[in-house]
CSV table of C-alpha atoms in Angstrom, one decimal:
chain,number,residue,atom,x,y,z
A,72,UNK,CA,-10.6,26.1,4.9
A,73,UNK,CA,-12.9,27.1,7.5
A,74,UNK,CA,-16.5,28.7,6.2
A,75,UNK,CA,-19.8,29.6,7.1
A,76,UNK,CA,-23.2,28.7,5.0
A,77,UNK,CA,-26.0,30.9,5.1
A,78,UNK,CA,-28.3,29.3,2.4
A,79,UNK,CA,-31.5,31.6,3.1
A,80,UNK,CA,-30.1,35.7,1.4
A,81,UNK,CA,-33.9,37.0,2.2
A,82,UNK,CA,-36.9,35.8,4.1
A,83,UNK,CA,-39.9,37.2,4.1
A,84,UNK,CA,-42.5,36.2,6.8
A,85,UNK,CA,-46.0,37.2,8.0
A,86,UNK,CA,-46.1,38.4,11.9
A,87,UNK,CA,-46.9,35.0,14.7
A,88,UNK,CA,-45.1,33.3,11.8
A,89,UNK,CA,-42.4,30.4,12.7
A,90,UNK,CA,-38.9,31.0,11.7
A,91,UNK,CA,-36.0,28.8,11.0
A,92,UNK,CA,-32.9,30.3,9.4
A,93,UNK,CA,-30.3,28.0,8.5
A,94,UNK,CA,-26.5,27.9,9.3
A,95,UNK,CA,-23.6,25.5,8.0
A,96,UNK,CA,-20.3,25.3,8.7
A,97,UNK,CA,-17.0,23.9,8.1
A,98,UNK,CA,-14.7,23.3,10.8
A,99,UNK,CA,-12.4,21.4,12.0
A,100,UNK,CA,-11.7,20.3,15.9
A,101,UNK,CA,-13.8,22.4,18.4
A,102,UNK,CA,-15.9,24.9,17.1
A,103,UNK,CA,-17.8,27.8,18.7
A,104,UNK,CA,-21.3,29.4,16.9
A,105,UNK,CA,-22.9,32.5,17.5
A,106,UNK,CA,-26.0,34.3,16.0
A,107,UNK,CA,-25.6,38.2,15.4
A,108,UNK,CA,-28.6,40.6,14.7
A,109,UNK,CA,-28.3,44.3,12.9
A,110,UNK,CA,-31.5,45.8,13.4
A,111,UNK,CA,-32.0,48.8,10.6
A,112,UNK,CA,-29.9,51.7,11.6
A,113,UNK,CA,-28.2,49.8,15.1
A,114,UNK,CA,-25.0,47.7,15.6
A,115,UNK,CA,-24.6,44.4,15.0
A,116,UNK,CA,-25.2,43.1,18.2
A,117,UNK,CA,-25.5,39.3,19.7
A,118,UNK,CA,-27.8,37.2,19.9
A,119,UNK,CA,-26.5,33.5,21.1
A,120,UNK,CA,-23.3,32.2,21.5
A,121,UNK,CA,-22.8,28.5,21.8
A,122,UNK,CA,-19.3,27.1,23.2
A,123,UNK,CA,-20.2,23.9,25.0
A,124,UNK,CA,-22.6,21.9,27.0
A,125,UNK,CA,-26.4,21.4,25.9
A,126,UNK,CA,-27.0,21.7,22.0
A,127,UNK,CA,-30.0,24.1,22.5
A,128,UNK,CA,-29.0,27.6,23.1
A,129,UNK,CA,-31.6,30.2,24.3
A,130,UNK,CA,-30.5,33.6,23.7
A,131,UNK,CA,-32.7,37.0,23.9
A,132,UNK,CA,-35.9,38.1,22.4
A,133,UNK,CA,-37.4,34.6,22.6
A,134,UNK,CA,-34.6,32.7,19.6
A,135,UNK,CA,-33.1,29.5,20.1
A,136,UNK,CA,-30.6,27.9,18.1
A,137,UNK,CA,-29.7,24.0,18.1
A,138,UNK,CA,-26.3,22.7,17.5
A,139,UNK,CA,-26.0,19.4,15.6
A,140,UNK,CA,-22.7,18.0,15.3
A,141,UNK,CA,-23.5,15.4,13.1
A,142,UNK,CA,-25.2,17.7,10.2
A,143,UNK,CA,-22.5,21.0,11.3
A,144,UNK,CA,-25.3,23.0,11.4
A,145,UNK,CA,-26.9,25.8,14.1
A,146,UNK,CA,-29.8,26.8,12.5
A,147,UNK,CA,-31.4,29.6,14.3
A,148,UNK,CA,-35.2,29.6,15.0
A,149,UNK,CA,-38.2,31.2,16.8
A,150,UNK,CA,-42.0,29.8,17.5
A,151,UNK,CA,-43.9,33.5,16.3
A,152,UNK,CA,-41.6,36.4,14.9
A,153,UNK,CA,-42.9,39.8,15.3
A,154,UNK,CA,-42.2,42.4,13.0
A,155,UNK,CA,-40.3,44.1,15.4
A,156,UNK,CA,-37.8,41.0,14.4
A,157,UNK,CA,-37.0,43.0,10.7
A,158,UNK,CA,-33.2,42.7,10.4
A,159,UNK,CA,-30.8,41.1,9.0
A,160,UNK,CA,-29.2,38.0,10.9
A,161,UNK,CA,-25.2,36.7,11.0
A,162,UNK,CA,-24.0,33.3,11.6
A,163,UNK,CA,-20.8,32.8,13.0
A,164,UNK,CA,-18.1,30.6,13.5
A,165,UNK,CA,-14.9,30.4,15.6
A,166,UNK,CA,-12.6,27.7,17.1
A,167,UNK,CA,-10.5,27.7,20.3
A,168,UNK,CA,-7.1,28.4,18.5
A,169,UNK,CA,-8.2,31.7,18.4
A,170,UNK,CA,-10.3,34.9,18.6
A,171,UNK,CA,-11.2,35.2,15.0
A,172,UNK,CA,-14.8,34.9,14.0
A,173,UNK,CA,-16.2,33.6,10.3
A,174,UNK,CA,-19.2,34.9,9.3
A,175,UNK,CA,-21.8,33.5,7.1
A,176,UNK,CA,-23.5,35.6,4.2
A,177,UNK,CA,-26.5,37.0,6.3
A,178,UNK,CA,-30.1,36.8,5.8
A,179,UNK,CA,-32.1,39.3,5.4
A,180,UNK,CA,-35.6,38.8,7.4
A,181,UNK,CA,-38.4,41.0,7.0
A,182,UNK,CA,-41.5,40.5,8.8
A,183,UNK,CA,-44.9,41.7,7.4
A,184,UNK,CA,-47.6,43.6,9.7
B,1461,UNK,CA,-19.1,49.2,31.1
B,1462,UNK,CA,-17.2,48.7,28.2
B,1463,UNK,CA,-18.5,51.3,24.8
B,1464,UNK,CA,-17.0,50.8,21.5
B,1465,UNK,CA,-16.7,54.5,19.1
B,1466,UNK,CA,-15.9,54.5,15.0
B,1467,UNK,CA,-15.7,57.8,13.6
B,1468,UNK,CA,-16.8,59.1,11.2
B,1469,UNK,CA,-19.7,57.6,10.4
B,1470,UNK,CA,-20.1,58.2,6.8
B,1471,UNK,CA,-17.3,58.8,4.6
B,1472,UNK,CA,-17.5,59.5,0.6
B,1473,UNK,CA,-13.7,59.6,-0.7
B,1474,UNK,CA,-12.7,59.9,-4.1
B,1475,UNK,CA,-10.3,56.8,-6.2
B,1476,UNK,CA,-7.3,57.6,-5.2
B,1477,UNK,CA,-7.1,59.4,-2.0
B,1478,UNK,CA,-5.8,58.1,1.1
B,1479,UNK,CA,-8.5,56.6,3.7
B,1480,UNK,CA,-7.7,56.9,7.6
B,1481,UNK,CA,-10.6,55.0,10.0
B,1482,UNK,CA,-10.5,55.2,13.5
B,1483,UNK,CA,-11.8,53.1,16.2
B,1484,UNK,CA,-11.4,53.2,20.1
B,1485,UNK,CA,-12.9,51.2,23.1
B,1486,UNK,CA,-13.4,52.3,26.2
B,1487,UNK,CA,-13.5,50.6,29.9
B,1488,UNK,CA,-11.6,47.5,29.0
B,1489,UNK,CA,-7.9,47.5,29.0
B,1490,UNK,CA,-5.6,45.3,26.1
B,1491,UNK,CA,-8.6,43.8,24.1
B,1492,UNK,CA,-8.4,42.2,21.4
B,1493,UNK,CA,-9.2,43.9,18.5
B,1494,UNK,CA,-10.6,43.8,14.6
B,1495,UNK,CA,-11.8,45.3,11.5
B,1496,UNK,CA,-14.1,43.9,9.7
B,1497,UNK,CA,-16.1,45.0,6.1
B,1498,UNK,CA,-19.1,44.3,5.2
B,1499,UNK,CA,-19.6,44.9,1.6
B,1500,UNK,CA,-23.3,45.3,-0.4
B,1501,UNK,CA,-25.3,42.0,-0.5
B,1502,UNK,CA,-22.3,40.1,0.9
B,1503,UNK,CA,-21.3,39.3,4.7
B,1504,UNK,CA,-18.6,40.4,7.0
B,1505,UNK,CA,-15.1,39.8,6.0
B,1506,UNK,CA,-12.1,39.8,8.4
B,1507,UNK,CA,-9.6,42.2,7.6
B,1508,UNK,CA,-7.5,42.8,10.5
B,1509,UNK,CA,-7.4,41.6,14.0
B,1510,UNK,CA,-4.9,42.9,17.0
B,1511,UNK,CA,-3.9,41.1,20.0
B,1512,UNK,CA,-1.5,44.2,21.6
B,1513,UNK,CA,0.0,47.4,20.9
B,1514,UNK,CA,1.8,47.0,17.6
B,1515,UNK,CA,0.7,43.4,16.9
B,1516,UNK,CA,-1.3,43.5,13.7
B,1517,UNK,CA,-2.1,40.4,11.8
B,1518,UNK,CA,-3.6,40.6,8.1
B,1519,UNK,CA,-6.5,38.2,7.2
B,1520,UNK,CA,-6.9,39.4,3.8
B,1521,UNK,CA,-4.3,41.0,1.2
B,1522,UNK,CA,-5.6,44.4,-0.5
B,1523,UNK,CA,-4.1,47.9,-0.1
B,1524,UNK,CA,-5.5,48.5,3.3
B,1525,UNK,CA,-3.7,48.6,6.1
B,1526,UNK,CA,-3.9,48.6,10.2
B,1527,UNK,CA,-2.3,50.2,13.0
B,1528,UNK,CA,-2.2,50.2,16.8
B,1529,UNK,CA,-0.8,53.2,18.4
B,1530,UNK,CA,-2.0,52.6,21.6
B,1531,UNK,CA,-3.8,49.8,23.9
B,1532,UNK,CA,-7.5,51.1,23.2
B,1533,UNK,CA,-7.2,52.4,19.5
B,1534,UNK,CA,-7.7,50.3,16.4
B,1535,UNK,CA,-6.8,52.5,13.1
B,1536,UNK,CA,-8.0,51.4,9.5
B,1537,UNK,CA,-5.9,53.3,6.4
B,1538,UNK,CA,-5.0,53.6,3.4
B,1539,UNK,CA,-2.6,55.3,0.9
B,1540,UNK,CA,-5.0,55.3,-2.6
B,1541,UNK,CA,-8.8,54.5,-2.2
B,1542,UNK,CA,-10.0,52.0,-5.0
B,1543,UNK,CA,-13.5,51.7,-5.6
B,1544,UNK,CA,-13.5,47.8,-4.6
B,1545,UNK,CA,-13.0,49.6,-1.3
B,1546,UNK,CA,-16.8,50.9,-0.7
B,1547,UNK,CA,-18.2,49.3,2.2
B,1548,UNK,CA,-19.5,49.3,5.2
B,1549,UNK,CA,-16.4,49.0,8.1
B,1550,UNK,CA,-16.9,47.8,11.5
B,1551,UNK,CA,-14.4,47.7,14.4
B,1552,UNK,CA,-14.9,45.2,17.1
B,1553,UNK,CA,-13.7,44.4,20.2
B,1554,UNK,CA,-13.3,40.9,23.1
B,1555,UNK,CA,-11.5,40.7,26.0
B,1556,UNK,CA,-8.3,38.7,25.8
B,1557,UNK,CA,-8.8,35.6,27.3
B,1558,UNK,CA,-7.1,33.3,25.4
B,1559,UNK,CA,-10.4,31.8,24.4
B,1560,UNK,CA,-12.8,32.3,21.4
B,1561,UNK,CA,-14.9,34.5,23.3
B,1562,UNK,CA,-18.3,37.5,22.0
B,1563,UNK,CA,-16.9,40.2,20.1
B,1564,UNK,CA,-19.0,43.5,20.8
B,1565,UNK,CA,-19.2,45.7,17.5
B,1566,UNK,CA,-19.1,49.5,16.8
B,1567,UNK,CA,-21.7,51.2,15.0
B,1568,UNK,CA,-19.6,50.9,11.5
B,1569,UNK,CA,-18.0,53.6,8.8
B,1570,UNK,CA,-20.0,53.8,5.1
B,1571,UNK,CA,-17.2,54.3,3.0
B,1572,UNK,CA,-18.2,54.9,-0.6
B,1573,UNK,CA,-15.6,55.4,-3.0
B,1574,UNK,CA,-16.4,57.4,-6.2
């Protein structure tokens, strides 16, 4: 069955802090991986999207994410969070077959002043 | 450009009652289309997705059901409430391409069951 990890639930980090947040999946055949961001009180909006072509995505606010085939993971990261970053954070898995998305557990990041 | 709408909001329904969630997108024509819930301390769970007018596929077996009266509206119902069904529901919409492609969510329905 296809799944998404999130293993992190909450993260706590102090502002110019460096963030990884970690993202399994299961898949089989061609898989696509997305990031999604609720900030408090807004919708869940996106934040990468990876479908093919070079492993490192760059999406907005400054957050990358790496794909690595060989460890099925896209662990999302950023050099020096802010604490404008407080929100909680989706991984997400699809494959060609289809439209429908798998979503990982979410982590909750909050970012200290 | 293309807006997504859920009303209402907030919603607190008693065990029992029936449950009717609506959802509409505007400035696309024959999205795809999906509900999702998002209960307490968990992550999104795929309920329902739509590929056309009347084309409803279930991802998940529970008393809820969906329905697609028309191209752009995405309905989310159900005949008795239970309180399992607290949550937090989001519609969400892509454009039909045949492809996995970004779904574009709508600001979500609290639903709290009592």
């Amino acid at each position: 069955a296809q799944s998404v990890s999130q293993h992190n639930h909450h993260v706590i980090l102090s502002e110019a802090a460096s963030l990884e947040l970690g993202c399994n999946y299961s898949y089989g055949g061609t898989v696509n991986l997305f990031w999604y961001v609720q900030y408090p009180g807004q919708h869940l909006q996106l934040l990468l999207k990876y479908f093919s072509g070079d492993p490192l995505v760059k999406g907005i606010k400054g957050f990358e994410a790496e794909f690595i085939k060989s460890k099925f993971s896209f662990n999302l990261r950023k050099p020096s969070v802010q604490w404008s970053d407080t929100a909680e954070y989706f991984c997400a898995a699809s494959n060609n077959a289809g439209n429908m998305l798998t979503f990982g557990g979410g982590t909750r990041l909050m970012v200290k002043p | 450009s293309q807006t997504i709408h859920q009303w209402p909001a907030t919603l607190v329904q008693p065990v029992g009652s029936p449950l009717s969630l609506e959802c509409t997108v505007e400035g696309t024509s024959n999205p795809n289309l999906y509900w999702y819930r998002q209960a307490a301390g968990r992550g999104l769970q795929l309920l329902f997705y739509s590929v056309g007018i009347g084309q409803i596929s279930s991802e998940v077996p529970q008393n809820l059901s969906a329905s697609r009266p028309q191209d752009r509206q995405f309905i989310l119902s159900s005949k008795k409430l239970l309180l399992s069904d607290s949550g937090f529901y989001l519609c969400a919409w892509s454009v039909a391409s045949g492809r996995s492609d970004t779904q574009y969510f709508g600001p979500g329905t609290r639903l709290t069951v009592l």
